[in-house]
Amino acid sequence: MKATIDGVRIAGLRAVVPRQRHSFVEDPGLFTREEAKKLAATIGVQERRILPRPYCASDLCVAAAEGLLAQLDWDPSTVEVLVFVSQDADYVLPSTACIIQKRLGLPTSTAAFDVPLGCSGYVYGLWIAARLLGGSSATRALVLCGDNSSRYLHPEDRATLPLFGDAGSATALEVDAGAPPIPLVIGTDGSGAPHIFVKAGGKRDCLIPPAVSCGEPPRSAEDEARLERDARLTLNGAEVFSFTLRAVPPLLREAMEHAGTTVEGIDWFVLHQANRFMLEHLRKRVQIPAGKFVIDMERYGNTSSASIPLALCSSLGDSLAGGRRKVLMAGFGVGWSWGAMVADIGPVPTPQVAELPDDWPVLAVG
């Protein structure tokens, strides 16, 4: 599907990461030192940021939002759209966005809701929030993207443990009649669902104790062990790679065609930071010059929904503060789900990456 966002601009960005670091290069753990060095060179990750309990992705996003509101000098009462994009809700209910609305002090006229998407979530979130602005009396929106993927990882899974890190982000959108249009392309193929998968935890395969009073039998020790195993992330690397090379080059070309531009007309390509090996294959397949192509996961790992805004803040802060840049952003993965947009960004207050303070209050209810 193709769409176009009109009359809305990206006004600012900010990312927040945990202070806690882990490097498989320095502390190989499951690997020999030689294996760890080769792995880091291939996937492009030297260290990851790990969010300690009891914090959640929402805490990182709230910290990013508070910093961004201060940087933009926006009164929270002027923000009436809040979209929280994450696969890591604080609770089964209520919606985490409702809790964040209160924490940020946004008005009760705010439309606030969760979007449980991962790798494609940033593009989806911007599109949804911008369309809400275009069809309502609201003039400002916040899109918060973040994930706490490290808690899904099995401590002995050599395929996922070195790759995924935690991060949160905030992006501010504002109605602006003079803003250039933002063309985008969106798609979904649910046949990919089993290939990046956390099976247990929802109602289909539940982790909560059985309701014996309602006729559900008690679970055996074997069932408990299975649920614990199925609550971890499983990733079929070969299928992910095959899907990416099959779907993403056409996605990038279609997004540029929809935007009426070419590789030469794009200042920066910022894709979901899946891993270096995959990104380099995509870059060469689409013939994108290395100087225009952002790979920025060495210090953070794959941060799922936060990876695009984190890369924008980490690699392009000065560039986006210095003037208008045409940026192609593309997310792809879990679902399968994908989206790409071509947006003119800047000049904006310098996007920054901050660390979550040690004394940050937990975003909790009750």
PDB file of N, CA, C and O in Angstrom, residues 201-227:
ATOM      1  N   GLY A 201       2.867 -16.431  26.302  1.00  0.00           N
ATOM      2  CA  GLY A 201       2.663 -15.147  26.957  1.00  0.00           C
ATOM      3  C   GLY A 201       1.338 -14.510  26.625  1.00  0.00           C
ATOM      4  O   GLY A 201       0.782 -13.751  27.419  1.00  0.00           O
ATOM      5  N   GLY A 202       0.802 -14.783  25.435  1.00  0.00           N
ATOM      6  CA  GLY A 202      -0.519 -14.294  25.077  1.00  0.00           C
ATOM      7  C   GLY A 202      -1.589 -15.299  25.479  1.00  0.00           C
ATOM      8  O   GLY A 202      -1.330 -16.286  26.170  1.00  0.00           O
ATOM      9  N   LYS A 203      -2.801 -15.053  25.038  1.00  0.00           N
ATOM     10  CA  LYS A 203      -3.912 -15.939  25.400  1.00  0.00           C
ATOM     11  C   LYS A 203      -3.847 -17.280  24.675  1.00  0.00           C
ATOM     12  O   LYS A 203      -4.421 -18.259  25.114  1.00  0.00           O
ATOM     13  N   ARG A 204      -3.149 -17.338  23.529  1.00  0.00           N
ATOM     14  CA  ARG A 204      -3.055 -18.598  22.786  1.00  0.00           C
ATOM     15  C   ARG A 204      -2.220 -19.625  23.545  1.00  0.00           C
ATOM     16  O   ARG A 204      -2.476 -20.819  23.509  1.00  0.00           O
ATOM     17  N   ASP A 205      -1.195 -19.160  24.235  1.00  0.00           N
ATOM     18  CA  ASP A 205      -0.303 -20.052  24.992  1.00  0.00           C
ATOM     19  C   ASP A 205       0.097 -19.289  26.247  1.00  0.00           C
ATOM     20  O   ASP A 205       1.102 -18.590  26.287  1.00  0.00           O
ATOM     21  N   CYS A 206      -0.722 -19.438  27.269  1.00  0.00           N
ATOM     22  CA  CYS A 206      -0.713 -18.494  28.382  1.00  0.00           C
ATOM     23  C   CYS A 206       0.321 -18.842  29.452  1.00  0.00           C
ATOM     24  O   CYS A 206       0.607 -20.001  29.720  1.00  0.00           O
ATOM     25  N   LEU A 207       0.875 -17.790  30.073  1.00  0.00           N
ATOM     26  CA  LEU A 207       1.840 -17.979  31.150  1.00  0.00           C
ATOM     27  C   LEU A 207       1.216 -17.838  32.530  1.00  0.00           C
ATOM     28  O   LEU A 207       1.820 -18.201  33.529  1.00  0.00           O
ATOM     29  N   ILE A 208       0.014 -17.274  32.627  1.00  0.00           N
ATOM     30  CA  ILE A 208      -0.585 -17.072  33.949  1.00  0.00           C
ATOM     31  C   ILE A 208      -1.088 -18.408  34.495  1.00  0.00           C
ATOM     32  O   ILE A 208      -1.370 -19.337  33.740  1.00  0.00           O
ATOM     33  N   PRO A 209      -1.220 -18.536  35.825  1.00  0.00           N
ATOM     34  CA  PRO A 209      -1.674 -19.803  36.405  1.00  0.00           C
ATOM     35  C   PRO A 209      -3.055 -20.182  35.871  1.00  0.00           C
ATOM     36  O   PRO A 209      -3.890 -19.313  35.641  1.00  0.00           O
ATOM     37  N   PRO A 210      -3.319 -21.464  35.665  1.00  0.00           N
ATOM     38  CA  PRO A 210      -4.632 -21.885  35.162  1.00  0.00           C
ATOM     39  C   PRO A 210      -5.733 -21.617  36.180  1.00  0.00           C
ATOM     40  O   PRO A 210      -5.506 -21.673  37.387  1.00  0.00           O
ATOM     41  N   ALA A 211      -6.909 -21.273  35.652  1.00  0.00           N
ATOM     42  CA  ALA A 211      -8.057 -21.014  36.530  1.00  0.00           C
ATOM     43  C   ALA A 211      -8.768 -22.335  36.803  1.00  0.00           C
ATOM     44  O   ALA A 211      -9.703 -22.727  36.103  1.00  0.00           O
ATOM     45  N   VAL A 212      -8.302 -23.045  37.827  1.00  0.00           N
ATOM     46  CA  VAL A 212      -8.862 -24.371  38.134  1.00  0.00           C
ATOM     47  C   VAL A 212     -10.349 -24.263  38.440  1.00  0.00           C
ATOM     48  O   VAL A 212     -11.146 -25.132  38.085  1.00  0.00           O
ATOM     49  N   SER A 213     -10.756 -23.170  39.084  1.00  0.00           N
ATOM     50  CA  SER A 213     -12.168 -23.001  39.430  1.00  0.00           C
ATOM     51  C   SER A 213     -13.038 -22.895  38.189  1.00  0.00           C
ATOM     52  O   SER A 213     -14.253 -23.084  38.255  1.00  0.00           O
ATOM     53  N   CYS A 214     -12.429 -22.563  37.037  1.00  0.00           N
ATOM     54  CA  CYS A 214     -13.198 -22.468  35.785  1.00  0.00           C
ATOM     55  C   CYS A 214     -13.061 -23.742  34.951  1.00  0.00           C
ATOM     56  O   CYS A 214     -13.413 -23.748  33.767  1.00  0.00           O
ATOM     57  N   GLY A 215     -12.511 -24.789  35.542  1.00  0.00           N
ATOM     58  CA  GLY A 215     -12.436 -26.060  34.853  1.00  0.00           C
ATOM     59  C   GLY A 215     -11.135 -26.323  34.128  1.00  0.00           C
ATOM     60  O   GLY A 215     -11.009 -27.335  33.431  1.00  0.00           O
ATOM     61  N   GLU A 216     -10.143 -25.425  34.262  1.00  0.00           N
ATOM     62  CA  GLU A 216      -8.851 -25.652  33.604  1.00  0.00           C
ATOM     63  C   GLU A 216      -7.995 -26.565  34.483  1.00  0.00           C
ATOM     64  O   GLU A 216      -7.865 -26.344  35.690  1.00  0.00           O
ATOM     65  N   PRO A 217      -7.385 -27.589  33.904  1.00  0.00           N
ATOM     66  CA  PRO A 217      -6.561 -28.502  34.704  1.00  0.00           C
ATOM     67  C   PRO A 217      -5.259 -27.844  35.129  1.00  0.00           C
ATOM     68  O   PRO A 217      -4.752 -26.949  34.454  1.00  0.00           O
ATOM     69  N   PRO A 218      -4.704 -28.244  36.272  1.00  0.00           N
ATOM     70  CA  PRO A 218      -3.397 -27.730  36.680  1.00  0.00           C
ATOM     71  C   PRO A 218      -2.323 -28.131  35.664  1.00  0.00           C
ATOM     72  O   PRO A 218      -2.453 -29.147  34.977  1.00  0.00           O
ATOM     73  N   ARG A 219      -1.274 -27.317  35.569  1.00  0.00           N
ATOM     74  CA  ARG A 219      -0.205 -27.616  34.615  1.00  0.00           C
ATOM     75  C   ARG A 219       0.829 -28.526  35.247  1.00  0.00           C
ATOM     76  O   ARG A 219       1.158 -28.420  36.430  1.00  0.00           O
ATOM     77  N   SER A 220       1.378 -29.398  34.407  1.00  0.00           N
ATOM     78  CA  SER A 220       2.433 -30.294  34.857  1.00  0.00           C
ATOM     79  C   SER A 220       3.771 -29.564  34.862  1.00  0.00           C
ATOM     80  O   SER A 220       3.909 -28.476  34.288  1.00  0.00           O
ATOM     81  N   ALA A 221       4.768 -30.186  35.482  1.00  0.00           N
ATOM     82  CA  ALA A 221       6.116 -29.616  35.467  1.00  0.00           C
ATOM     83  C   ALA A 221       6.638 -29.513  34.038  1.00  0.00           C
ATOM     84  O   ALA A 221       7.341 -28.565  33.680  1.00  0.00           O
ATOM     85  N   GLU A 222       6.266 -30.486  33.214  1.00  0.00           N
ATOM     86  CA  GLU A 222       6.686 -30.459  31.808  1.00  0.00           C
ATOM     87  C   GLU A 222       6.067 -29.266  31.079  1.00  0.00           C
ATOM     88  O   GLU A 222       6.728 -28.590  30.285  1.00  0.00           O
ATOM     89  N   ASP A 223       4.787 -28.989  31.361  1.00  0.00           N
ATOM     90  CA  ASP A 223       4.122 -27.829  30.756  1.00  0.00           C
ATOM     91  C   ASP A 223       4.795 -26.527  31.201  1.00  0.00           C
ATOM     92  O   ASP A 223       4.982 -25.607  30.403  1.00  0.00           O
ATOM     93  N   GLU A 224       5.136 -26.450  32.486  1.00  0.00           N
ATOM     94  CA  GLU A 224       5.778 -25.239  33.006  1.00  0.00           C
ATOM     95  C   GLU A 224       7.128 -25.006  32.328  1.00  0.00           C
ATOM     96  O   GLU A 224       7.473 -23.878  31.968  1.00  0.00           O
ATOM     97  N   ALA A 225       7.882 -26.098  32.141  1.00  0.00           N
ATOM     98  CA  ALA A 225       9.191 -25.972  31.487  1.00  0.00           C
ATOM     99  C   ALA A 225       9.023 -25.548  30.025  1.00  0.00           C
ATOM    100  O   ALA A 225       9.800 -24.725  29.512  1.00  0.00           O
ATOM    101  N   ARG A 226       8.008 -26.085  29.370  1.00  0.00           N
ATOM    102  CA  ARG A 226       7.766 -25.712  27.973  1.00  0.00           C
ATOM    103  C   ARG A 226       7.393 -24.234  27.867  1.00  0.00           C
ATOM    104  O   ARG A 226       7.876 -23.516  26.990  1.00  0.00           O
ATOM    105  N   LEU A 227       6.533 -23.771  28.767  1.00  0.00           N
ATOM    106  CA  LEU A 227       6.120 -22.371  28.731  1.00  0.00           C
ATOM    107  C   LEU A 227       7.306 -21.446  28.962  1.00  0.00           C
ATOM    108  O   LEU A 227       7.434 -20.395  28.330  1.00  0.00           O
TER     109      LEU A 227
END
